[in-house]
């Protein structure tokens, strides 16, 4: 029994992830009000248009071009973005669990992961809006947050095992945060400091 205890937290988070995805399936986006831009930009980029030249955009180029790559690889569809966002959400959950399990223990990490999933990841608290991670209002926000958390985890790993690779990875993540949404660079810089 004790050999299964380390897997209890990740297993409960994976179960919550699957149940929340299943119970909220197809109820996340409001395509006409908010999510249309998040579909239109990468679609146009995958068709050959260029950001800032052909398409006006106020944030960094990473998210629209990343979503355009998903469209080129898997087809232009809202389902493409949903599945890719679910994969990125899974990565975020793994990073959150890793950080908190090392610093505060597995129980705290499990609770933090479950709160992330239950409160923020699949929620739709108002009638109109995309305030969730599956179909976000702006991918630049969720991508920037994921990169910031990856940077924090890399820096914490560097403190545990000081190797240059962790610093390079953290610096790469920090640089990519600037390419998502400039406002996210301030808290990322504070966390890095």
mmCIF file of C-alpha atoms in Angstrom:
data_model
loop_
_atom_site.group_PDB
_atom_site.id
_atom_site.type_symbol
_atom_site.label_atom_id
_atom_site.label_comp_id
_atom_site.label_asym_id
_atom_site.label_seq_id
_atom_site.Cartn_x
_atom_site.Cartn_y
_atom_site.Cartn_z
ATOM 1 C CA UNK A 1 0.000 0.000 0.000
ATOM 2 C CA UNK A 2 2.757 2.476 0.865
ATOM 3 C CA UNK A 3 4.315 2.160 -2.586
ATOM 4 C CA UNK A 4 1.101 3.595 -4.091
ATOM 5 C CA UNK A 5 1.012 6.668 -1.813
ATOM 6 C CA UNK A 6 3.400 8.772 -3.972
ATOM 7 C CA UNK A 7 1.019 8.276 -6.909
ATOM 8 C CA UNK A 8 -2.116 9.201 -4.971
ATOM 9 C CA UNK A 9 -1.760 12.957 -5.589
ATOM 10 C CA UNK A 10 -1.079 12.773 -9.336
ATOM 11 C CA UNK A 11 -3.763 10.100 -9.729
ATOM 12 C CA UNK A 12 -6.376 12.219 -7.949
ATOM 13 C CA UNK A 13 -5.412 15.229 -10.071
ATOM 14 C CA UNK A 14 -5.616 13.182 -13.283
ATOM 15 C CA UNK A 15 -9.021 11.861 -12.220
ATOM 16 C CA UNK A 16 -10.267 15.380 -11.438
ATOM 17 C CA UNK A 17 -8.868 16.601 -14.767
ATOM 18 C CA UNK A 18 -10.714 13.878 -16.691
ATOM 19 C CA UNK A 19 -13.983 14.341 -14.791
ATOM 20 C CA UNK A 20 -13.949 18.125 -15.153
ATOM 21 C CA UNK A 21 -13.111 17.926 -18.848
ATOM 22 C CA UNK A 22 -15.909 15.405 -19.395
ATOM 23 C CA UNK A 23 -18.527 17.267 -17.354
ATOM 24 C CA UNK A 24 -17.820 20.645 -18.953
ATOM 25 C CA UNK A 25 -17.127 19.404 -22.494
ATOM 26 C CA UNK A 26 -18.169 21.950 -25.091
ATOM 27 C CA UNK A 27 -19.386 24.493 -22.543
ATOM 28 C CA UNK A 28 -16.213 26.610 -22.361
ATOM 29 C CA UNK A 29 -16.160 29.063 -25.239
ATOM 30 C CA UNK A 30 -18.343 31.885 -26.304
ATOM 31 C CA UNK A 31 -17.232 31.903 -29.925
ATOM 32 C CA UNK A 32 -19.171 34.964 -31.067
ATOM 33 C CA UNK A 33 -18.332 37.274 -28.173
ATOM 34 C CA UNK A 34 -14.810 36.503 -27.010
ATOM 35 C CA UNK A 35 -13.137 33.451 -28.488
ATOM 36 C CA UNK A 36 -13.496 34.361 -32.154
ATOM 37 C CA UNK A 37 -10.275 36.367 -32.217
ATOM 38 C CA UNK A 38 -8.343 33.451 -30.740
ATOM 39 C CA UNK A 39 -9.540 31.332 -33.671
ATOM 40 C CA UNK A 40 -9.265 33.975 -36.387
ATOM 41 C CA UNK A 41 -5.655 35.061 -35.734
ATOM 42 C CA UNK A 42 -3.974 31.659 -36.011
ATOM 43 C CA UNK A 43 -6.208 30.696 -38.917
ATOM 44 C CA UNK A 44 -5.086 33.772 -40.852
ATOM 45 C CA UNK A 45 -1.450 33.154 -39.902
ATOM 46 C CA UNK A 46 -1.700 29.548 -41.060
ATOM 47 C CA UNK A 47 -2.999 30.874 -44.383
ATOM 48 C CA UNK A 48 0.147 32.974 -44.881
ATOM 49 C CA UNK A 49 -0.717 36.366 -43.439
ATOM 50 C CA UNK A 50 1.774 38.094 -41.126
ATOM 51 C CA UNK A 51 1.153 39.473 -37.683
ATOM 52 C CA UNK A 52 1.497 43.272 -37.313
ATOM 53 C CA UNK A 53 1.736 43.702 -41.109
ATOM 54 C CA UNK A 54 -1.543 42.149 -42.250
ATOM 55 C CA UNK A 55 -3.198 41.686 -38.868
ATOM 56 C CA UNK A 56 -3.327 44.265 -36.070
ATOM 57 C CA UNK A 57 -2.471 42.741 -32.707
ATOM 58 C CA UNK A 58 -1.512 44.286 -29.378
ATOM 59 C CA UNK A 59 0.319 41.412 -27.647
ATOM 60 C CA UNK A 60 3.460 39.457 -28.400
ATOM 61 C CA UNK A 61 3.666 37.070 -31.343
ATOM 62 C CA UNK A 62 4.275 33.770 -29.521
ATOM 63 C CA UNK A 63 0.694 32.660 -28.880
ATOM 64 C CA UNK A 64 -0.845 33.390 -32.296
ATOM 65 C CA UNK A 65 2.071 31.759 -34.097
ATOM 66 C CA UNK A 66 2.066 28.756 -31.749
ATOM 67 C CA UNK A 67 -1.650 28.283 -32.388
ATOM 68 C CA UNK A 68 -1.031 28.688 -36.129
ATOM 69 C CA UNK A 69 1.466 25.822 -35.909
ATOM 70 C CA UNK A 70 -1.186 23.709 -34.184
ATOM 71 C CA UNK A 71 -3.586 24.536 -37.018
ATOM 72 C CA UNK A 72 -1.002 23.578 -39.634
ATOM 73 C CA UNK A 73 -0.274 20.283 -37.888
ATOM 74 C CA UNK A 74 -3.761 19.227 -36.814
ATOM 75 C CA UNK A 75 -6.193 21.266 -38.945
ATOM 76 C CA UNK A 76 -8.058 24.522 -38.471
ATOM 77 C CA UNK A 77 -10.679 23.786 -35.852
ATOM 78 C CA UNK A 78 -11.744 24.856 -32.413
ATOM 79 C CA UNK A 79 -11.148 21.252 -31.349
ATOM 80 C CA UNK A 80 -7.488 21.615 -32.290
ATOM 81 C CA UNK A 81 -7.092 24.485 -29.858
ATOM 82 C CA UNK A 82 -9.132 22.687 -27.188
ATOM 83 C CA UNK A 83 -6.941 19.563 -27.307
ATOM 84 C CA UNK A 84 -3.717 21.581 -27.413
ATOM 85 C CA UNK A 85 -4.910 23.727 -24.501
ATOM 86 C CA UNK A 86 -5.825 20.608 -22.543
ATOM 87 C CA UNK A 87 -2.276 19.328 -23.104
ATOM 88 C CA UNK A 88 -0.827 22.656 -21.958
ATOM 89 C CA UNK A 89 -3.128 22.610 -18.926
ATOM 90 C CA UNK A 90 -1.859 19.126 -18.096
ATOM 91 C CA UNK A 91 1.703 20.475 -18.288
ATOM 92 C CA UNK A 92 0.755 23.373 -15.995
ATOM 93 C CA UNK A 93 -0.776 20.960 -13.478
ATOM 94 C CA UNK A 94 2.381 18.832 -13.543
ATOM 95 C CA UNK A 95 4.562 21.898 -12.968
ATOM 96 C CA UNK A 96 2.388 23.154 -10.110
ATOM 97 C CA UNK A 97 2.410 19.716 -8.512
ATOM 98 C CA UNK A 98 6.200 19.425 -8.903
ATOM 99 C CA UNK A 99 6.885 22.828 -7.369
ATOM 100 C CA UNK A 100 4.601 22.436 -4.366
ATOM 101 C CA UNK A 101 5.461 18.790 -3.682
ATOM 102 C CA UNK A 102 9.153 19.636 -3.433
ATOM 103 C CA UNK A 103 8.656 22.758 -1.341
ATOM 104 C CA UNK A 104 5.595 21.977 0.806
ATOM 105 C CA UNK A 105 4.814 18.267 0.434
ATOM 106 C CA UNK A 106 2.580 16.029 -1.653
ATOM 107 C CA UNK A 107 -0.666 16.801 0.185
ATOM 108 C CA UNK A 108 -0.278 20.544 -0.334
ATOM 109 C CA UNK A 109 0.705 19.962 -3.960
ATOM 110 C CA UNK A 110 -2.391 17.845 -4.523
ATOM 111 C CA UNK A 111 -4.657 20.462 -2.951
ATOM 112 C CA UNK A 112 -3.060 23.228 -5.038
ATOM 113 C CA UNK A 113 -3.481 21.170 -8.204
ATOM 114 C CA UNK A 114 -7.104 20.376 -7.417
ATOM 115 C CA UNK A 115 -7.870 24.048 -6.725
ATOM 116 C CA UNK A 116 -6.202 24.995 -10.015
ATOM 117 C CA UNK A 117 -8.360 22.477 -11.830
ATOM 118 C CA UNK A 118 -11.610 22.987 -9.950
ATOM 119 C CA UNK A 119 -11.665 26.763 -9.657
ATOM 120 C CA UNK A 120 -9.714 28.117 -12.617
ATOM 121 C CA UNK A 121 -9.234 25.564 -15.369
ATOM 122 C CA UNK A 122 -12.692 24.577 -16.560
ATOM 123 C CA UNK A 123 -14.856 27.266 -15.004
ATOM 124 C CA UNK A 124 -17.565 29.319 -16.643
ATOM 125 C CA UNK A 125 -18.952 31.489 -13.860
ATOM 126 C CA UNK A 126 -20.744 34.049 -16.006
ATOM 127 C CA UNK A 127 -23.099 33.671 -18.945
ATOM 128 C CA UNK A 128 -20.732 35.204 -21.486
ATOM 129 C CA UNK A 129 -16.987 34.970 -21.296
ATOM 130 C CA UNK A 130 -14.002 32.705 -21.655
ATOM 131 C CA UNK A 131 -12.354 32.828 -18.284
ATOM 132 C CA UNK A 132 -10.882 29.336 -18.285
ATOM 133 C CA UNK A 133 -7.765 27.580 -19.517
ATOM 134 C CA UNK A 134 -9.406 25.401 -22.160
ATOM 135 C CA UNK A 135 -10.727 28.257 -24.297
ATOM 136 C CA UNK A 136 -9.151 31.354 -22.773
ATOM 137 C CA UNK A 137 -10.014 34.936 -23.525
ATOM 138 C CA UNK A 138 -6.384 35.422 -24.580
ATOM 139 C CA UNK A 139 -3.945 32.615 -25.182
ATOM 140 C CA UNK A 140 -1.118 35.041 -24.513
ATOM 141 C CA UNK A 141 -2.212 35.123 -20.867
ATOM 142 C CA UNK A 142 -2.335 31.357 -20.371
ATOM 143 C CA UNK A 143 0.833 30.717 -22.379
ATOM 144 C CA UNK A 144 2.665 33.431 -20.449
ATOM 145 C CA UNK A 145 1.511 31.972 -17.141
ATOM 146 C CA UNK A 146 2.655 28.482 -18.148
ATOM 147 C CA UNK A 147 6.076 29.826 -19.150
ATOM 148 C CA UNK A 148 6.337 31.795 -15.896
ATOM 149 C CA UNK A 149 5.552 28.728 -13.809
ATOM 150 C CA UNK A 150 8.056 26.692 -15.856
ATOM 151 C CA UNK A 151 10.656 29.386 -15.133
ATOM 152 C CA UNK A 152 9.923 29.255 -11.389
ATOM 153 C CA UNK A 153 10.147 25.451 -11.344
ATOM 154 C CA UNK A 154 13.444 25.568 -13.270
ATOM 155 C CA UNK A 155 14.876 28.102 -10.825
ATOM 156 C CA UNK A 156 13.774 26.000 -7.846
ATOM 157 C CA UNK A 157 15.406 22.961 -9.449
ATOM 158 C CA UNK A 158 18.571 25.019 -9.893
ATOM 159 C CA UNK A 159 18.559 25.812 -6.173
ATOM 160 C CA UNK A 160 18.329 22.099 -5.423
ATOM 161 C CA UNK A 161 20.892 20.975 -8.034
ATOM 162 C CA UNK A 162 22.927 23.915 -9.373
ATOM 163 C CA UNK A 163 23.599 23.130 -13.022
ATOM 164 C CA UNK A 164 23.800 25.542 -15.907
ATOM 165 C CA UNK A 165 21.012 23.765 -17.796
ATOM 166 C CA UNK A 166 18.352 24.856 -15.309
ATOM 167 C CA UNK A 167 19.478 28.480 -15.591
ATOM 168 C CA UNK A 168 19.422 28.340 -19.390
ATOM 169 C CA UNK A 169 15.946 26.798 -19.372
ATOM 170 C CA UNK A 170 14.664 29.383 -16.871
ATOM 171 C CA UNK A 171 16.168 32.208 -18.927
ATOM 172 C CA UNK A 172 14.574 30.834 -22.097
ATOM 173 C CA UNK A 173 11.182 30.666 -20.412
ATOM 174 C CA UNK A 174 11.617 34.201 -19.083
ATOM 175 C CA UNK A 175 12.500 35.476 -22.550
ATOM 176 C CA UNK A 176 9.473 33.753 -24.059
ATOM 177 C CA UNK A 177 7.214 35.397 -21.468
ATOM 178 C CA UNK A 178 8.103 38.733 -23.113
ATOM 179 C CA UNK A 179 6.759 37.338 -26.396
ATOM 180 C CA UNK A 180 3.350 36.561 -24.907
ATOM 181 C CA UNK A 181 2.098 39.549 -22.959
ATOM 182 C CA UNK A 182 4.381 42.283 -21.724
ATOM 183 C CA UNK A 183 2.511 42.749 -18.442
ATOM 184 C CA UNK A 184 3.436 39.213 -17.406
ATOM 185 C CA UNK A 185 7.145 40.007 -17.549
ATOM 186 C CA UNK A 186 6.932 42.154 -14.402
ATOM 187 C CA UNK A 187 5.721 39.407 -12.028
ATOM 188 C CA UNK A 188 7.977 36.899 -13.781
ATOM 189 C CA UNK A 189 10.964 39.184 -13.170
ATOM 190 C CA UNK A 190 9.940 39.600 -9.531
ATOM 191 C CA UNK A 191 9.681 35.817 -9.133
ATOM 192 C CA UNK A 192 13.069 35.322 -10.777
ATOM 193 C CA UNK A 193 14.666 37.925 -8.513
#
